[in-house]
Coordinates of C-alpha atoms in Angstrom, one line a residue:
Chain H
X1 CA 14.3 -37.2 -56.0
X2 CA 16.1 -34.4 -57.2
X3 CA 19.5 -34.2 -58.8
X4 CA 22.1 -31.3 -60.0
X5 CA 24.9 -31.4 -62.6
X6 CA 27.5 -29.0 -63.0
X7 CA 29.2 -30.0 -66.4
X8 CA 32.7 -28.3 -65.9
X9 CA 34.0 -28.4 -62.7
X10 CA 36.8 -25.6 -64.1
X11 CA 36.4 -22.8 -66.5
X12 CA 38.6 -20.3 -67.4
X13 CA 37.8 -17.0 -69.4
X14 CA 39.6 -13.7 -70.5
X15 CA 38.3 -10.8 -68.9
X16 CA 35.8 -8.9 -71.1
X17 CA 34.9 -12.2 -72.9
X18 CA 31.4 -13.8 -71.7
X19 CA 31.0 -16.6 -69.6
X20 CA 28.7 -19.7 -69.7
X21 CA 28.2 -22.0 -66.7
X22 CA 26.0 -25.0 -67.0
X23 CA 23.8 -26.7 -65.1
X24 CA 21.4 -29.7 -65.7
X25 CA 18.8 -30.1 -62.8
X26 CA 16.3 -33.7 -62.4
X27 CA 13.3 -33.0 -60.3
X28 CA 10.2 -34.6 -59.4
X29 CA 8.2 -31.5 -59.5
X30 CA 7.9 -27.8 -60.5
X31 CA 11.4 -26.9 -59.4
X32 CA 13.3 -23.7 -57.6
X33 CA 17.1 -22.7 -59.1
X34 CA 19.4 -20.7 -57.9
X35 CA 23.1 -19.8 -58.3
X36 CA 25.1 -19.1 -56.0
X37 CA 28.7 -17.5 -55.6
X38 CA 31.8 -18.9 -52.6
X39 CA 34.7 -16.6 -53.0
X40 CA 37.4 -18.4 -51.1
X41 CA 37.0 -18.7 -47.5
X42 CA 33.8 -17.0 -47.8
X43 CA 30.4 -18.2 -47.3
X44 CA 27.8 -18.4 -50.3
X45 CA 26.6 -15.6 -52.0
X46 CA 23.2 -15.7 -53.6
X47 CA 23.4 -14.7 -57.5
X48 CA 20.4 -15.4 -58.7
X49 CA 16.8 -17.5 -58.5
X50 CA 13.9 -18.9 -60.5
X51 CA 10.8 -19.7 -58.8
X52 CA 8.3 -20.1 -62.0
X53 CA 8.0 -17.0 -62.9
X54 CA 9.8 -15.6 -65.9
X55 CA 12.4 -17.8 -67.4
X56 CA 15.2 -15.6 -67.9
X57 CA 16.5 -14.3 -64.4
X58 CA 18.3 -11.4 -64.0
X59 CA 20.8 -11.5 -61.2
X60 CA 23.4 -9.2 -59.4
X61 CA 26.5 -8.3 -60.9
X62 CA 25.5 -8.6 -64.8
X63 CA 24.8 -12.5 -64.2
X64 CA 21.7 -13.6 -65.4
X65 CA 20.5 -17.7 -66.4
X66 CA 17.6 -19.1 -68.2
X67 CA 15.8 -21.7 -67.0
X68 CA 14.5 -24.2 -70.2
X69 CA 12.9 -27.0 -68.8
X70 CA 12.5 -28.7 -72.0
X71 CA 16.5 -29.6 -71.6
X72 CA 16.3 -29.4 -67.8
X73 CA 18.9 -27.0 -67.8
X74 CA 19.2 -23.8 -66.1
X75 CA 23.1 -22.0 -67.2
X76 CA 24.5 -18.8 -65.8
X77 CA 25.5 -15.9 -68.1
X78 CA 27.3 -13.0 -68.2
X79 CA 28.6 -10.7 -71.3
X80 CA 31.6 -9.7 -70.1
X81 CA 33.9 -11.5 -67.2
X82 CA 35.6 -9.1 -64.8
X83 CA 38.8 -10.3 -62.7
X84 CA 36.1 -10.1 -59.5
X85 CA 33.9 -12.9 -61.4
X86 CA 36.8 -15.3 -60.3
X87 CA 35.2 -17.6 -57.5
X88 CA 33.2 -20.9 -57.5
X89 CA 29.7 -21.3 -58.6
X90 CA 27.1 -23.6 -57.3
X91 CA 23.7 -24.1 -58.9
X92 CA 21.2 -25.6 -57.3
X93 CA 17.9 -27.0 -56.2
X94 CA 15.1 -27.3 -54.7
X95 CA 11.6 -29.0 -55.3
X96 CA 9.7 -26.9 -52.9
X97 CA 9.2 -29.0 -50.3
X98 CA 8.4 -28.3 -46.1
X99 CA 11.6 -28.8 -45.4
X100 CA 13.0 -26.0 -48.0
X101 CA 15.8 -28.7 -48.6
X102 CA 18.4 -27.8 -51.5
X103 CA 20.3 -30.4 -53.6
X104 CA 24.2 -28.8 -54.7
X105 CA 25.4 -29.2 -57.5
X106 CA 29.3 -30.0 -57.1
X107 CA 30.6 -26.6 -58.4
X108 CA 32.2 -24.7 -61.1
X109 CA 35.1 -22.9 -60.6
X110 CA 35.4 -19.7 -62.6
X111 CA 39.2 -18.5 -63.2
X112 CA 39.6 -15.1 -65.0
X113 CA 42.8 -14.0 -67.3
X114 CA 43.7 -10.6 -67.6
Chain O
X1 CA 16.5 -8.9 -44.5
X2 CA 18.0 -11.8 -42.8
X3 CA 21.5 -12.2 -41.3
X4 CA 23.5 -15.3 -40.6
X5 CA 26.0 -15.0 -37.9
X6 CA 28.9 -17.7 -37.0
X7 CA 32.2 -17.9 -35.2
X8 CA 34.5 -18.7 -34.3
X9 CA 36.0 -17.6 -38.4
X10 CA 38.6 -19.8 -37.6
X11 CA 39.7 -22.8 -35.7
X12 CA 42.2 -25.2 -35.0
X13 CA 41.7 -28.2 -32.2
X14 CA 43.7 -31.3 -31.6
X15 CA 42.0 -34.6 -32.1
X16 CA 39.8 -36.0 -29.2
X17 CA 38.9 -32.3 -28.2
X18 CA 35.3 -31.2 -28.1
X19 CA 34.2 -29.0 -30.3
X20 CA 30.9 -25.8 -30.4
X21 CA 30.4 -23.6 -33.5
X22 CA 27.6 -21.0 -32.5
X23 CA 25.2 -19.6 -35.5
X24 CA 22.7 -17.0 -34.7
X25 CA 20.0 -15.2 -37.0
X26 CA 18.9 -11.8 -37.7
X27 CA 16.2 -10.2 -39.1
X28 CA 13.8 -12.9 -38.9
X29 CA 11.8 -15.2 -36.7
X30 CA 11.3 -19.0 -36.9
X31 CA 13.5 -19.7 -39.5
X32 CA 14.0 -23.1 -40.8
X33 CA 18.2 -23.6 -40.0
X34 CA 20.9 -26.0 -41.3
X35 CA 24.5 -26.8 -41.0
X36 CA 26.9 -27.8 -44.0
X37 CA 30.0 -28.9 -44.3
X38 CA 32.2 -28.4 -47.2
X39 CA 35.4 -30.0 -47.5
X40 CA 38.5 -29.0 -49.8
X41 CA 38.0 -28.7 -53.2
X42 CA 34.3 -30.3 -53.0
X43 CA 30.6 -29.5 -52.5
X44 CA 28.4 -28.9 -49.4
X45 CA 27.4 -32.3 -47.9
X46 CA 24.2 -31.3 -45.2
X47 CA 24.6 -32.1 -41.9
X48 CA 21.4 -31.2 -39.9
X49 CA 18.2 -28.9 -40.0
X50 CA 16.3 -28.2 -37.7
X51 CA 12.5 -26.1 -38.4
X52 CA 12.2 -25.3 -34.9
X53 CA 13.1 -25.2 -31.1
X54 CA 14.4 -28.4 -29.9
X55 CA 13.5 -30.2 -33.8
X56 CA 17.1 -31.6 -35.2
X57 CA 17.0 -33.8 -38.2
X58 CA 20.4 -35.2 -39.1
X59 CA 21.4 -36.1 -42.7
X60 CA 24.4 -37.6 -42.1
X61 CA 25.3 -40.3 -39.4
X62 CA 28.8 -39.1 -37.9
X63 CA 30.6 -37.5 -34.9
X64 CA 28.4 -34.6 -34.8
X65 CA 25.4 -33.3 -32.7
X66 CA 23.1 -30.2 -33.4
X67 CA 21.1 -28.5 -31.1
X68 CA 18.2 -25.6 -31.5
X69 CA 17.9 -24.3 -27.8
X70 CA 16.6 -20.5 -28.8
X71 CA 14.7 -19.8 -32.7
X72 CA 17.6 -17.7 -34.0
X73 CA 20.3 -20.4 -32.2
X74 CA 21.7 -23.6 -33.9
X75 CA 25.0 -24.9 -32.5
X76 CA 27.4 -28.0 -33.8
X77 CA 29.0 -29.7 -31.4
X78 CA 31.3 -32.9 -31.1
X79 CA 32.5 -34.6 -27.5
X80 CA 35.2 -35.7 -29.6
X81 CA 37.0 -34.7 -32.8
X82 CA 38.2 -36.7 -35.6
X83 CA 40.6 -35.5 -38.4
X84 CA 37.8 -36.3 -40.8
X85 CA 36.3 -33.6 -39.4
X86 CA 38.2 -30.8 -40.3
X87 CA 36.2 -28.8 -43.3
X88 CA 34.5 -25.1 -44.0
X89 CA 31.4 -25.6 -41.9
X90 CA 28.4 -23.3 -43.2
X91 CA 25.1 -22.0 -41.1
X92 CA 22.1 -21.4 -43.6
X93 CA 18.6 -19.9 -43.0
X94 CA 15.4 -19.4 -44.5
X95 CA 11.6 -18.4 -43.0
X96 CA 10.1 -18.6 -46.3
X97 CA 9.7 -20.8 -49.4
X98 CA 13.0 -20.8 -51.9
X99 CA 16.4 -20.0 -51.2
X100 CA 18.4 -20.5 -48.1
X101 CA 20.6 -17.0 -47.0
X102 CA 24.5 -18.3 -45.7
X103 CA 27.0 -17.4 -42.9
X104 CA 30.7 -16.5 -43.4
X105 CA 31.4 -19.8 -42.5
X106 CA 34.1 -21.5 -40.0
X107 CA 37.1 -23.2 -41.0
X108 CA 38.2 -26.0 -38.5
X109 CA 41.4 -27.8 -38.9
X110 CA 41.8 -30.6 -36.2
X111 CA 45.3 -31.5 -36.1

């Protein structure tokens, strides 16, 4: 079984001050992450993904996350927030199974000042 | 690269009124598809996948049916709709291993 945890289901930031999202993940086997972004009304965006290879991803718009499986977490960085950033965030995963099924985590949403 | 296509964006429908939401893919062949619902302010709850023509597995034991009758087709339908059943429904896709590529997404508010 496989399991996600978003620990803040609200964050707010300043733009041009950097932004952590965390995510715990539980999985029976070698796991997949991603991120994904929902502006609202919008369907979901993919950000980001680790699929075993190098541990720090590098995703689109200056987001990248590290994935440390020694604390089973996998959080989503970026240096600097921009006023666009605002949106939720979803991590999630998947144990690679037949079925490609993904577990949600139940969201972060991400509010920017100016 | 794949494509996922929905619509209608929008809809509103009384209660007790059937209801068909129409996904399509492009870019890609035999994709594994899935339907998600996400109601206000929470996650996405999955409703069915399917991995080919005619194959619908259901997650969740509701007023909803799926059905799979072309490879880049998946439609959710309902004889009959409930209020409960007013969310942001989702269309997903993937024909590889990893991460699932979304649709715009249809919001459906039974009144």
């Amino acid at each position: 079984a496989q399991s996600v945890t978003q620990l803040d289901s609200h964050v707010s930031v300043s733009e041009g001050t950097p932004v952590l999202l965390r995510c715990n993940y539980s999985s029976s086997y070698s796991p997949s992450l991603f991120w994904y972004v929902q502006h609202p009304n919008k369907g979901l965006q993919l950000l980001l993904k680790y699929t075993s290879a190098a541990t720090l991803v590098k995703g689109i718009n200056g987001f990248e996350a590290e994935f440390k499986k020694s604390e089973t977490s996998f959080h989503l960085t970026k240096p600097s927030a921009h006023m666009s950033d605002a949106a939720e965030y979803f991590c999630v995963v998947t144990d690679n199974n037949a079925g490609n099924m993904l577990t949600f985590g139940g969201g972060t949403r991400l509010m920017v000042k100016p | 690269s794949q494509t996922i296509h929905q619509w209608p964006a929008t809809l509103v429908q009384p209660v007790g009124s059937p209801l068909s939401l129409e996904c399509t893919v492009e870019g890609t062949s035999n994709p594994n598809l899935y339907w998600y619902r996400q109601a206000a302010g929470r996650g996405l709850q999955l409703l069915f996948y399917s991995v080919g023509i005619g194959q619908i597995s259901s997650e969740v034991p509701q007023n909803l049916s799926a059905s799979r009758p072309q490879d880049r087709q998946f439609i959710l339908s309902s004889k009959k709709l409930l209020l409960s059943d007013s969310g942001f429904y989702l269309c997903a896709g993937t024909s590889g291993p990893y991460e699932q590529y979304f649709g715009p997404g249809t919001r459906l508010t039974v009144t």
